[in-house]
PDB file of C-alpha atoms and ligand atoms in Angstrom:
ATOM      1  CA  MET A   1       0.009   0.435  -0.159  1.00  0.00           C
ATOM      2  CA  LYS A   2       1.800   2.634  -0.465  1.00  0.00           C
ATOM      3  CA  GLN A   3       2.108   5.505   1.909  1.00  0.00           C
ATOM      4  CA  ASP A   4       0.343   9.474   1.652  1.00  0.00           C
ATOM      5  CA  ILE A   5       3.211  12.152   1.120  1.00  0.00           C
ATOM      6  CA  LEU A   6       2.636  15.998   0.649  1.00  0.00           C
ATOM      7  CA  ILE A   7       4.303  18.499  -1.933  1.00  0.00           C
ATOM      8  CA  ILE A   8       3.315  21.646  -0.338  1.00  0.00           C
ATOM      9  CA  GLN A   9       5.686  23.504  -4.214  1.00  0.00           C
ATOM     10  CA  PRO A  10       6.583  22.140  -7.526  1.00  0.00           C
ATOM     11  CA  LEU A  11       8.891  20.091  -7.236  1.00  0.00           C
ATOM     12  CA  MET A  12      11.234  18.943 -10.588  1.00  0.00           C
ATOM     13  CA  PRO A  13      10.246  16.919 -12.676  1.00  0.00           C
ATOM     14  CA  GLU A  14      12.674  14.429 -12.067  1.00  0.00           C
ATOM     15  CA  LEU A  15      11.853  14.451  -8.935  1.00  0.00           C
ATOM     16  CA  SER A  16       7.945  14.864  -8.749  1.00  0.00           C
ATOM     17  CA  GLU A  17       7.569  11.671 -11.552  1.00  0.00           C
ATOM     18  CA  VAL A  18       9.451   9.302  -8.732  1.00  0.00           C
ATOM     19  CA  LEU A  19       7.446  10.617  -5.382  1.00  0.00           C
ATOM     20  CA  HIS A  20       4.355  10.462  -7.579  1.00  0.00           C
ATOM     21  CA  GLN A  21       5.886   5.999  -8.269  1.00  0.00           C
ATOM     22  CA  HIS A  22       6.440   5.248  -4.425  1.00  0.00           C
ATOM     23  CA  TYR A  23       4.084   7.350  -2.887  1.00  0.00           C
ATOM     24  CA  HIS A  24      -0.020   8.876  -3.528  1.00  0.00           C
ATOM     25  CA  CYS A  25       0.831  12.327  -4.118  1.00  0.00           C
ATOM     26  CA  HIS A  26      -1.454  15.300  -3.005  1.00  0.00           C
ATOM     27  CA  ARG A  27      -0.022  18.630  -4.000  1.00  0.00           C
ATOM     28  CA  LEU A  28      -1.145  21.564  -1.936  1.00  0.00           C
ATOM     29  CA  TYR A  29      -0.160  23.723  -4.680  1.00  0.00           C
ATOM     30  CA  GLU A  30      -3.484  22.293  -6.234  1.00  0.00           C
ATOM     31  CA  GLN A  31      -5.924  22.592  -3.604  1.00  0.00           C
ATOM     32  CA  THR A  32      -7.944  25.237  -4.713  1.00  0.00           C
ATOM     33  CA  ASP A  33     -10.040  24.839  -0.540  1.00  0.00           C
ATOM     34  CA  VAL A  34      -6.759  23.530   1.824  1.00  0.00           C
ATOM     35  CA  ALA A  35      -9.361  23.276   4.810  1.00  0.00           C
ATOM     36  CA  ALA A  36     -11.449  21.047   2.833  1.00  0.00           C
ATOM     37  CA  PHE A  37      -8.428  19.484   2.066  1.00  0.00           C
ATOM     38  CA  LEU A  38      -7.142  19.054   4.675  1.00  0.00           C
ATOM     39  CA  GLU A  39     -10.564  17.637   6.728  1.00  0.00           C
ATOM     40  CA  GLU A  40     -10.314  15.228   3.770  1.00  0.00           C
ATOM     41  CA  HIS A  41      -6.564  14.035   3.710  1.00  0.00           C
ATOM     42  CA  ALA A  42      -4.392  15.294   7.075  1.00  0.00           C
ATOM     43  CA  GLY A  43      -5.468  12.041   8.712  1.00  0.00           C
ATOM     44  CA  LYS A  44      -2.927  10.018   6.824  1.00  0.00           C
ATOM     45  CA  ILE A  45       0.244  12.434   5.601  1.00  0.00           C
ATOM     46  CA  LYS A  46       2.839  11.009   7.047  1.00  0.00           C
ATOM     47  CA  ALA A  47       4.993  13.054   5.201  1.00  0.00           C
ATOM     48  CA  VAL A  48       6.301  16.006   3.465  1.00  0.00           C
ATOM     49  CA  ALA A  49       7.975  17.214   0.438  1.00  0.00           C
ATOM     50  CA  THR A  50       9.141  20.276   0.436  1.00  0.00           C
ATOM     51  CA  ARG A  51      11.580  22.660  -0.993  1.00  0.00           C
ATOM     52  CA  GLY A  52      14.552  24.569   1.414  1.00  0.00           C
ATOM     53  CA  ASP A  53      13.107  28.294   0.248  1.00  0.00           C
ATOM     54  CA  VAL A  54       9.656  27.051   0.449  1.00  0.00           C
ATOM     55  CA  GLY A  55       9.607  25.690   4.637  1.00  0.00           C
ATOM     56  CA  LEU A  56       6.932  24.557   6.127  1.00  0.00           C
ATOM     57  CA  ALA A  57       4.625  26.671   7.244  1.00  0.00           C
ATOM     58  CA  ALA A  58       3.682  26.839  11.111  1.00  0.00           C
ATOM     59  CA  ASP A  59      -0.250  26.082  10.871  1.00  0.00           C
ATOM     60  CA  LEU A  60       0.431  22.928   8.317  1.00  0.00           C
ATOM     61  CA  MET A  61       2.711  21.623   9.916  1.00  0.00           C
ATOM     62  CA  ALA A  62       0.302  22.103  13.075  1.00  0.00           C
ATOM     63  CA  ALA A  63      -2.813  20.870  10.718  1.00  0.00           C
ATOM     64  CA  LEU A  64      -0.869  17.237  10.126  1.00  0.00           C
ATOM     65  CA  PRO A  65      -1.542  15.247  13.572  1.00  0.00           C
ATOM     66  CA  ALA A  66       0.411  12.700  11.349  1.00  0.00           C
ATOM     67  CA  LEU A  67       2.976  14.108  10.406  1.00  0.00           C
ATOM     68  CA  GLU A  68       6.460  11.881  11.000  1.00  0.00           C
ATOM     69  CA  LEU A  69       9.222  13.388   8.426  1.00  0.00           C
ATOM     70  CA  ILE A  70       9.649  15.911   6.173  1.00  0.00           C
ATOM     71  CA  ALA A  71      12.027  15.906   3.474  1.00  0.00           C
ATOM     72  CA  VAL A  72      13.436  19.274   2.779  1.00  0.00           C
ATOM     73  CA  PHE A  73      15.189  18.913  -1.800  1.00  0.00           C
ATOM     74  CA  GLY A  74      17.758  22.306   0.227  1.00  0.00           C
ATOM     75  CA  VAL A  75      19.917  22.833   3.197  1.00  0.00           C
ATOM     76  CA  GLY A  76      17.891  25.640   4.375  1.00  0.00           C
ATOM     77  CA  THR A  77      15.147  25.200   7.383  1.00  0.00           C
ATOM     78  CA  ASP A  78      14.533  28.285   8.260  1.00  0.00           C
ATOM     79  CA  GLY A  79      10.902  27.833   6.564  1.00  0.00           C
ATOM     80  CA  ILE A  80      10.452  24.876   9.447  1.00  0.00           C
ATOM     81  CA  ASP A  81       9.699  25.051  13.231  1.00  0.00           C
ATOM     82  CA  LEU A  82      12.744  22.472  14.051  1.00  0.00           C
ATOM     83  CA  SER A  83      11.565  23.437  17.004  1.00  0.00           C
ATOM     84  CA  ALA A  84       8.212  22.636  17.052  1.00  0.00           C
ATOM     85  CA  ALA A  85       8.886  19.549  15.017  1.00  0.00           C
ATOM     86  CA  ARG A  86      11.769  18.080  17.601  1.00  0.00           C
ATOM     87  CA  ASP A  87       8.516  18.592  20.105  1.00  0.00           C
ATOM     88  CA  ARG A  88       6.419  16.767  18.283  1.00  0.00           C
ATOM     89  CA  ASP A  89       8.964  13.536  17.290  1.00  0.00           C
ATOM     90  CA  ILE A  90       9.087  14.899  13.439  1.00  0.00           C
ATOM     91  CA  THR A  91      12.445  14.414  12.320  1.00  0.00           C
ATOM     92  CA  VAL A  92      13.676  16.675   9.732  1.00  0.00           C
ATOM     93  CA  THR A  93      15.362  15.879   6.268  1.00  0.00           C
ATOM     94  CA  ILE A  94      17.637  18.336   4.228  1.00  0.00           C
ATOM     95  CA  THR A  95      20.086  17.514   1.045  1.00  0.00           C
ATOM     96  CA  SER A  96      23.572  17.901   3.637  1.00  0.00           C
ATOM     97  CA  GLY A  97      27.093  18.529   1.221  1.00  0.00           C
ATOM     98  CA  ILE A  98      25.119  18.097  -1.924  1.00  0.00           C
ATOM     99  CA  LEU A  99      25.030  21.536  -2.446  1.00  0.00           C
ATOM    100  CA  THR A 100      28.022  23.332  -0.865  1.00  0.00           C
ATOM    101  CA  ASP A 101      30.562  23.248  -3.346  1.00  0.00           C
ATOM    102  CA  ASP A 102      28.268  24.586  -6.549  1.00  0.00           C
ATOM    103  CA  VAL A 103      26.799  27.474  -3.772  1.00  0.00           C
ATOM    104  CA  ALA A 104      30.375  28.362  -2.944  1.00  0.00           C
ATOM    105  CA  ASP A 105      31.081  28.172  -6.884  1.00  0.00           C
ATOM    106  CA  LEU A 106      28.226  30.594  -8.017  1.00  0.00           C
ATOM    107  CA  ALA A 107      29.600  32.853  -4.072  1.00  0.00           C
ATOM    108  CA  LEU A 108      33.039  33.148  -6.779  1.00  0.00           C
ATOM    109  CA  ALA A 109      31.735  33.536  -9.672  1.00  0.00           C
ATOM    110  CA  LEU A 110      29.046  36.438  -7.790  1.00  0.00           C
ATOM    111  CA  MET A 111      32.451  38.063  -6.616  1.00  0.00           C
ATOM    112  CA  LEU A 112      34.346  38.043 -10.259  1.00  0.00           C
ATOM    113  CA  GLY A 113      30.752  39.118 -11.652  1.00  0.00           C
ATOM    114  CA  VAL A 114      30.736  41.948  -9.960  1.00  0.00           C
ATOM    115  CA  SER A 115      34.759  42.974  -9.401  1.00  0.00           C
ATOM    116  CA  ARG A 116      35.223  42.727 -13.322  1.00  0.00           C
ATOM    117  CA  GLN A 117      32.387  43.528 -14.835  1.00  0.00           C
ATOM    118  CA  ILE A 118      31.447  40.420 -15.962  1.00  0.00           C
ATOM    119  CA  VAL A 119      27.333  40.511 -17.105  1.00  0.00           C
ATOM    120  CA  ALA A 120      27.605  44.558 -18.455  1.00  0.00           C
ATOM    121  CA  GLN A 121      31.116  43.543 -20.483  1.00  0.00           C
ATOM    122  CA  ASP A 122      29.085  41.504 -22.412  1.00  0.00           C
ATOM    123  CA  ALA A 123      26.774  43.773 -22.786  1.00  0.00           C
ATOM    124  CA  PHE A 124      28.904  46.370 -24.001  1.00  0.00           C
ATOM    125  CA  LEU A 125      30.528  43.867 -26.444  1.00  0.00           C
ATOM    126  CA  ARG A 126      27.174  42.878 -28.420  1.00  0.00           C
ATOM    127  CA  SER A 127      26.117  46.167 -27.967  1.00  0.00           C
ATOM    128  CA  GLY A 128      29.213  47.714 -30.086  1.00  0.00           C
ATOM    129  CA  ALA A 129      29.646  49.914 -28.548  1.00  0.00           C
ATOM    130  CA  TRP A 130      34.121  48.888 -28.494  1.00  0.00           C
ATOM    131  CA  GLN A 131      34.314  50.278 -31.189  1.00  0.00           C
ATOM    132  CA  GLU A 132      33.467  53.778 -30.342  1.00  0.00           C
ATOM    133  CA  ARG A 133      35.444  53.657 -26.231  1.00  0.00           C
ATOM    134  CA  PRO A 134      38.069  51.590 -24.980  1.00  0.00           C
ATOM    135  CA  PRO A 135      35.912  49.237 -21.543  1.00  0.00           C
ATOM    136  CA  GLN A 136      35.726  50.439 -18.436  1.00  0.00           C
ATOM    137  CA  LEU A 137      38.402  49.026 -15.692  1.00  0.00           C
ATOM    138  CA  GLY A 138      37.436  46.137 -13.088  1.00  0.00           C
ATOM    139  CA  TYR A 139      38.615  46.043  -9.468  1.00  0.00           C
ATOM    140  CA  LYS A 140      41.146  42.881  -8.213  1.00  0.00           C
ATOM    141  CA  LEU A 141      40.270  39.716  -6.114  1.00  0.00           C
ATOM    142  CA  CYS A 142      43.361  38.711  -5.922  1.00  0.00           C
ATOM    143  CA  GLY A 143      45.069  40.041  -1.986  1.00  0.00           C
ATOM    144  CA  LYS A 144      41.731  41.458  -1.626  1.00  0.00           C
ATOM    145  CA  ARG A 145      40.051  40.836   1.589  1.00  0.00           C
ATOM    146  CA  VAL A 146      37.121  38.210   1.902  1.00  0.00           C
ATOM    147  CA  GLY A 147      34.689  38.426   5.129  1.00  0.00           C
ATOM    148  CA  ILE A 148      32.958  35.330   5.241  1.00  0.00           C
ATOM    149  CA  MET A 149      29.772  35.674   7.914  1.00  0.00           C
ATOM    150  CA  GLY A 150      28.793  32.376   9.076  1.00  0.00           C
ATOM    151  CA  LEU A 151      31.790  29.296   8.443  1.00  0.00           C
ATOM    152  CA  GLY A 152      29.669  26.529   8.067  1.00  0.00           C
ATOM    153  CA  LYS A 153      30.066  23.827   5.019  1.00  0.00           C
ATOM    154  CA  ILE A 154      29.374  27.105   2.356  1.00  0.00           C
ATOM    155  CA  GLY A 155      32.314  29.657   4.565  1.00  0.00           C
ATOM    156  CA  ALA A 156      33.828  27.675   5.069  1.00  0.00           C
ATOM    157  CA  ALA A 157      34.356  26.047   1.086  1.00  0.00           C
ATOM    158  CA  ILE A 158      34.408  29.396  -0.342  1.00  0.00           C
ATOM    159  CA  ALA A 159      37.018  30.598   2.509  1.00  0.00           C
ATOM    160  CA  ARG A 160      38.683  28.026   0.625  1.00  0.00           C
ATOM    161  CA  ARG A 161      37.670  28.472  -2.913  1.00  0.00           C
ATOM    162  CA  CYS A 162      39.138  32.774  -2.103  1.00  0.00           C
ATOM    163  CA  ALA A 163      42.226  31.138   0.314  1.00  0.00           C
ATOM    164  CA  GLY A 164      43.083  30.284  -4.238  1.00  0.00           C
ATOM    165  CA  PHE A 165      42.844  33.261  -5.133  1.00  0.00           C
ATOM    166  CA  ASP A 166      45.229  34.846  -2.608  1.00  0.00           C
ATOM    167  CA  MET A 167      42.817  36.497  -1.002  1.00  0.00           C
ATOM    168  CA  GLN A 168      42.974  37.678   2.946  1.00  0.00           C
ATOM    169  CA  VAL A 169      39.872  34.837   4.783  1.00  0.00           C
ATOM    170  CA  GLY A 170      38.199  36.599   7.894  1.00  0.00           C
ATOM    171  CA  TYR A 171      35.259  35.599   9.067  1.00  0.00           C
ATOM    172  CA  CYS A 172      32.618  35.152  11.736  1.00  0.00           C
ATOM    173  CA  ASN A 173      30.859  31.935  13.795  1.00  0.00           C
ATOM    174  CA  SER A 174      30.310  30.687  16.742  1.00  0.00           C
ATOM    175  CA  ARG A 175      33.248  28.145  16.526  1.00  0.00           C
ATOM    176  CA  GLN A 176      37.050  29.187  16.000  1.00  0.00           C
ATOM    177  CA  SER A 177      37.992  27.347  12.492  1.00  0.00           C
ATOM    178  CA  SER A 178      41.601  25.329  12.695  1.00  0.00           C
ATOM    179  CA  GLU A 179      42.897  27.158   9.673  1.00  0.00           C
ATOM    180  CA  PRO A 180      45.786  29.305  10.356  1.00  0.00           C
ATOM    181  CA  GLY A 181      45.081  31.895   8.621  1.00  0.00           C
ATOM    182  CA  TRP A 182      41.989  32.598   8.850  1.00  0.00           C
ATOM    183  CA  GLN A 183      40.982  35.653  10.907  1.00  0.00           C
ATOM    184  CA  ARG A 184      38.271  35.734  13.821  1.00  0.00           C
ATOM    185  CA  PHE A 185      36.274  38.793  13.878  1.00  0.00           C
ATOM    186  CA  GLY A 186      33.317  38.894  16.887  1.00  0.00           C
ATOM    187  CA  ASP A 187      31.096  40.221  15.462  1.00  0.00           C
ATOM    188  CA  LEU A 188      29.209  41.628  11.667  1.00  0.00           C
ATOM    189  CA  HIS A 189      29.957  45.151  11.660  1.00  0.00           C
ATOM    190  CA  GLN A 190      33.827  44.132  12.892  1.00  0.00           C
ATOM    191  CA  LEU A 191      33.934  41.776   9.419  1.00  0.00           C
ATOM    192  CA  ALA A 192      31.812  44.536   7.193  1.00  0.00           C
ATOM    193  CA  GLN A 193      35.456  46.922   8.690  1.00  0.00           C
ATOM    194  CA  PHE A 194      37.539  44.701   8.197  1.00  0.00           C
ATOM    195  CA  SER A 195      36.427  42.997   4.559  1.00  0.00           C
ATOM    196  CA  ASP A 196      36.837  43.928   0.741  1.00  0.00           C
ATOM    197  CA  PHE A 197      33.588  41.786  -0.189  1.00  0.00           C
ATOM    198  CA  LEU A 198      31.431  41.165   2.178  1.00  0.00           C
ATOM    199  CA  VAL A 199      29.560  37.481   1.898  1.00  0.00           C
ATOM    200  CA  LEU A 200      26.414  36.089   3.336  1.00  0.00           C
ATOM    201  CA  ALA A 201      26.283  32.637   4.540  1.00  0.00           C
ATOM    202  CA  VAL A 202      24.365  32.186   7.807  1.00  0.00           C
ATOM    203  CA  PRO A 203      21.419  31.105   8.005  1.00  0.00           C
ATOM    204  CA  GLY A 204      17.814  32.653   7.066  1.00  0.00           C
ATOM    205  CA  ASP A 205      16.315  32.032  10.641  1.00  0.00           C
ATOM    206  CA  GLU A 206      14.908  34.331  13.193  1.00  0.00           C
ATOM    207  CA  ARG A 207      17.618  35.510  14.946  1.00  0.00           C
ATOM    208  CA  ASN A 208      19.774  36.824  11.377  1.00  0.00           C
ATOM    209  CA  ARG A 209      17.105  39.092  10.498  1.00  0.00           C
ATOM    210  CA  LYS A 210      17.782  41.815   8.734  1.00  0.00           C
ATOM    211  CA  MET A 211      21.022  41.701  10.474  1.00  0.00           C
ATOM    212  CA  VAL A 212      22.960  43.271   7.312  1.00  0.00           C
ATOM    213  CA  ASP A 213      21.287  46.621   7.519  1.00  0.00           C
ATOM    214  CA  ALA A 214      22.760  50.514   6.736  1.00  0.00           C
ATOM    215  CA  ASP A 215      25.123  50.565   9.687  1.00  0.00           C
ATOM    216  CA  ILE A 216      26.589  47.393   7.768  1.00  0.00           C
ATOM    217  CA  LEU A 217      26.938  49.204   5.224  1.00  0.00           C
ATOM    218  CA  SER A 218      28.080  52.144   6.121  1.00  0.00           C
ATOM    219  CA  ALA A 219      30.619  49.818   7.472  1.00  0.00           C
ATOM    220  CA  LEU A 220      31.996  47.825   4.154  1.00  0.00           C
ATOM    221  CA  GLY A 221      32.060  50.889   2.982  1.00  0.00           C
ATOM    222  CA  LYS A 222      32.324  52.137  -0.736  1.00  0.00           C
ATOM    223  CA  GLU A 223      34.626  49.797  -2.008  1.00  0.00           C
ATOM    224  CA  GLY A 224      33.040  47.398  -0.780  1.00  0.00           C
ATOM    225  CA  ILE A 225      31.128  44.603  -2.523  1.00  0.00           C
ATOM    226  CA  LEU A 226      28.165  42.390  -0.718  1.00  0.00           C
ATOM    227  CA  ILE A 227      27.138  38.544  -2.229  1.00  0.00           C
ATOM    228  CA  ASN A 228      24.057  37.250  -0.535  1.00  0.00           C
ATOM    229  CA  VAL A 229      24.045  33.135  -1.050  1.00  0.00           C
ATOM    230  CA  ALA A 230      21.947  32.682   1.792  1.00  0.00           C
ATOM    231  CA  ARG A 231      18.924  34.280   2.426  1.00  0.00           C
ATOM    232  CA  GLY A 232      17.062  37.296   0.775  1.00  0.00           C
ATOM    233  CA  ALA A 233      15.573  38.262   4.766  1.00  0.00           C
ATOM    234  CA  VAL A 234      19.252  38.840   6.002  1.00  0.00           C
ATOM    235  CA  VAL A 235      19.302  41.700   4.032  1.00  0.00           C
ATOM    236  CA  ASN A 236      17.166  44.574   4.617  1.00  0.00           C
ATOM    237  CA  GLU A 237      16.739  45.033   1.487  1.00  0.00           C
ATOM    238  CA  ASP A 238      15.858  48.958   1.400  1.00  0.00           C
ATOM    239  CA  ASP A 239      18.906  49.667   3.384  1.00  0.00           C
ATOM    240  CA  LEU A 240      20.420  48.529   0.130  1.00  0.00           C
ATOM    241  CA  ILE A 241      18.725  49.757  -2.443  1.00  0.00           C
ATOM    242  CA  GLU A 242      19.654  53.099  -1.212  1.00  0.00           C
ATOM    243  CA  ALA A 243      23.142  52.427  -0.452  1.00  0.00           C
ATOM    244  CA  LEU A 244      23.032  50.571  -4.219  1.00  0.00           C
ATOM    245  CA  GLN A 245      21.807  53.547  -5.444  1.00  0.00           C
ATOM    246  CA  ASN A 246      23.404  55.731  -3.194  1.00  0.00           C
ATOM    247  CA  HIS A 247      26.995  54.080  -4.070  1.00  0.00           C
ATOM    248  CA  ALA A 248      27.790  54.451  -0.537  1.00  0.00           C
ATOM    249  CA  ILE A 249      29.128  50.358  -1.568  1.00  0.00           C
ATOM    250  CA  ARG A 250      31.071  49.765  -4.865  1.00  0.00           C
ATOM    251  CA  GLY A 251      27.943  46.617  -6.193  1.00  0.00           C
ATOM    252  CA  ALA A 252      26.216  43.306  -5.255  1.00  0.00           C
ATOM    253  CA  GLY A 253      26.251  40.328  -6.606  1.00  0.00           C
ATOM    254  CA  LEU A 254      23.227  38.181  -5.039  1.00  0.00           C
ATOM    255  CA  ASP A 255      21.250  35.436  -5.867  1.00  0.00           C
ATOM    256  CA  VAL A 256      18.294  35.397  -3.520  1.00  0.00           C
ATOM    257  CA  PHE A 257      16.031  38.029  -2.262  1.00  0.00           C
ATOM    258  CA  ASP A 258      12.571  38.612  -0.049  1.00  0.00           C
ATOM    259  CA  ASN A 259       8.969  37.499  -1.835  1.00  0.00           C
ATOM    260  CA  GLU A 260      10.599  35.407  -4.527  1.00  0.00           C
ATOM    261  CA  PRO A 261      10.086  35.396  -7.342  1.00  0.00           C
ATOM    262  CA  THR A 262       8.119  38.761  -6.855  1.00  0.00           C
ATOM    263  CA  ILE A 263      11.641  40.807  -5.936  1.00  0.00           C
ATOM    264  CA  ASP A 264      11.381  44.837  -5.720  1.00  0.00           C
ATOM    265  CA  THR A 265      11.631  45.763  -9.265  1.00  0.00           C
ATOM    266  CA  ARG A 266      13.756  48.935  -7.975  1.00  0.00           C
ATOM    267  CA  PHE A 267      16.882  46.115  -7.886  1.00  0.00           C
ATOM    268  CA  ALA A 268      16.427  45.248 -11.277  1.00  0.00           C
ATOM    269  CA  ALA A 269      17.299  49.393 -12.592  1.00  0.00           C
ATOM    270  CA  LEU A 270      20.218  48.584 -10.437  1.00  0.00           C
ATOM    271  CA  THR A 271      24.158  48.876 -12.555  1.00  0.00           C
ATOM    272  CA  ASN A 272      26.340  48.276  -9.483  1.00  0.00           C
ATOM    273  CA  THR A 273      24.898  44.537  -9.108  1.00  0.00           C
ATOM    274  CA  VAL A 274      24.265  40.942 -10.354  1.00  0.00           C
ATOM    275  CA  LEU A 275      21.834  39.616 -10.065  1.00  0.00           C
ATOM    276  CA  MET A 276      20.488  35.397 -10.287  1.00  0.00           C
ATOM    277  CA  PRO A 277      17.174  34.022 -10.197  1.00  0.00           C
ATOM    278  CA  HIS A 278      17.599  31.972  -6.682  1.00  0.00           C
ATOM    279  CA  ILE A 279      20.360  29.500  -8.964  1.00  0.00           C
ATOM    280  CA  ALA A 280      23.641  28.376  -6.543  1.00  0.00           C
ATOM    281  CA  SER A 281      22.579  24.736  -6.099  1.00  0.00           C
ATOM    282  CA  ALA A 282      20.893  24.748  -9.482  1.00  0.00           C
ATOM    283  CA  THR A 283      22.914  22.603 -11.607  1.00  0.00           C
ATOM    284  CA  VAL A 284      22.040  18.854 -13.142  1.00  0.00           C
ATOM    285  CA  GLU A 285      24.206  17.032 -11.024  1.00  0.00           C
ATOM    286  CA  THR A 286      23.245  18.281  -8.017  1.00  0.00           C
ATOM    287  CA  ARG A 287      19.421  19.700  -8.686  1.00  0.00           C
ATOM    288  CA  GLN A 288      20.188  14.848  -9.694  1.00  0.00           C
ATOM    289  CA  ALA A 289      22.395  14.415  -5.931  1.00  0.00           C
ATOM    290  CA  MET A 290      19.553  17.242  -4.486  1.00  0.00           C
ATOM    291  CA  ALA A 291      16.548  14.482  -5.715  1.00  0.00           C
ATOM    292  CA  GLN A 292      17.989  11.254  -4.989  1.00  0.00           C
ATOM    293  CA  ASN A 293      18.958  12.413  -0.937  1.00  0.00           C
ATOM    294  CA  VAL A 294      14.701  13.170  -0.769  1.00  0.00           C
ATOM    295  CA  VAL A 295      14.282   9.934  -1.930  1.00  0.00           C
ATOM    296  CA  ASP A 296      16.536   7.912   0.115  1.00  0.00           C
ATOM    297  CA  ASN A 297      15.439  10.031   2.987  1.00  0.00           C
ATOM    298  CA  LEU A 298      11.617   8.856   2.180  1.00  0.00           C
ATOM    299  CA  ALA A 299      12.064   5.088   1.348  1.00  0.00           C
ATOM    300  CA  GLY A 300      14.364   4.788   4.877  1.00  0.00           C
ATOM    301  CA  TRP A 301      12.451   6.053   6.610  1.00  0.00           C
ATOM    302  CA  PHE A 302       9.056   3.962   5.201  1.00  0.00           C
ATOM    303  CA  ALA A 303      11.249   1.496   5.283  1.00  0.00           C
ATOM    304  CA  GLY A 304      12.181   1.366   9.723  1.00  0.00           C
ATOM    305  CA  LYS A 305      15.465   2.700   9.022  1.00  0.00           C
ATOM    306  CA  GLY A 306      15.692   5.532   9.204  1.00  0.00           C
ATOM    307  CA  ALA A 307      16.118   9.318   7.680  1.00  0.00           C
ATOM    308  CA  VAL A 308      18.952   9.174   6.134  1.00  0.00           C
ATOM    309  CA  THR A 309      20.291  13.147   6.414  1.00  0.00           C
ATOM    310  CA  PRO A 310      18.058  14.225   9.187  1.00  0.00           C
ATOM    311  CA  VAL A 311      19.236  17.432  10.768  1.00  0.00           C
ATOM    312  CA  GLU A 312      21.722  17.330  13.368  1.00  0.00           C
TER     313      GLU A 312
HETATM  314  C1  8YV B   1      17.577  25.197  -2.967  1.00  0.00           C
HETATM  315  C2  8YV B   1      17.961  25.766  -0.857  1.00  0.00           C
HETATM  316  O1  8YV B   1      17.013  26.198  -4.227  1.00  0.00           O
HETATM  317  O2  8YV B   1      19.005  25.090  -0.206  1.00  0.00           O
HETATM  318  C3  8YV B   1      18.537  25.767   0.021  1.00  0.00           C
HETATM  319  O3  8YV B   1      17.460  25.897   1.048  1.00  0.00           O
HETATM  320  O4  8YV B   1      16.766  27.445  -0.916  1.00  0.00           O
HETATM  321  C4  8YV B   1      18.266  26.071  -2.402  1.00  0.00           C
HETATM  322  O5  8YV B   1      19.435  24.713  -2.501  1.00  0.00           O
HETATM  323  C5  8YV B   1      16.179  25.102  -2.775  1.00  0.00           C
HETATM  324  O6  8YV B   1      15.819  24.404  -2.006  1.00  0.00           O
HETATM  325  C6  8YV B   1      14.680  24.498  -4.658  1.00  0.00           C
HETATM  326  O7  8YV B   1      14.042  25.488  -4.312  1.00  0.00           O
END
């Protein structure tokens, strides 16, 4: 007999297909009357499959009395009330370790993208303007200082890459790194003052909400570049847009925003930014491995063997 699972928002088609083969899939996003749907089906739903950027709303979790497992396609748990899950003995799984390299790669791509003006130079060439004037100069990465906010798996992978570019590495983290050359800072303000590039790699949960504000951006300064591969919620977007409009910082490379995919329209008018539609983990190889992880966690759980990658 197929188990009942609930899918909150669309997943990649290949994953949906596999889940459909093995489970009785309910798709929340297709329900027009959620209350009626829950009334009829909530009691039999033992697992939820969701995305890192979507999570599971607290009221929905509360409305699923039989829930045992939340399998996240991603590593972000900011959209899930982990303590409520713990209280109810609900296991939460993430695609731990799978997307680390891709997210770190994109952070470096954004650093180079902004400092070497990759997108603007491409547009310059395509427009034919090269025949009229020389291209603008960019800025170096080598020898510059990178400050990484959050030295978890992703932050450390970014730091290693930056060290490979001969950058000086600073970071903020609750735990000290054993890496001898990396300098630890006590708070974000000090880290921003140190940084030519300030890279955000912290969870998007409540304690980090809007931690980058006008004060931090002013500490980063006119020659500073902000990179965000964490969550839009970590940044006060009004303050960031104002700083970019006034050239209070040099630029920003952003993969994440508040209210994705309906982002603040003022971003599109900024020329000192490189903007990505939340694609840091979006490579074929990684997305396939993430999908397999969700499948394996559900299979392990329902076979009574336990989840493969539960949140630690
Ligand atoms: C994914 C993410 O883009 O891991 C996360 O938390 O936000 C991203 O890797 C997302 O989960 C897929 O939509």
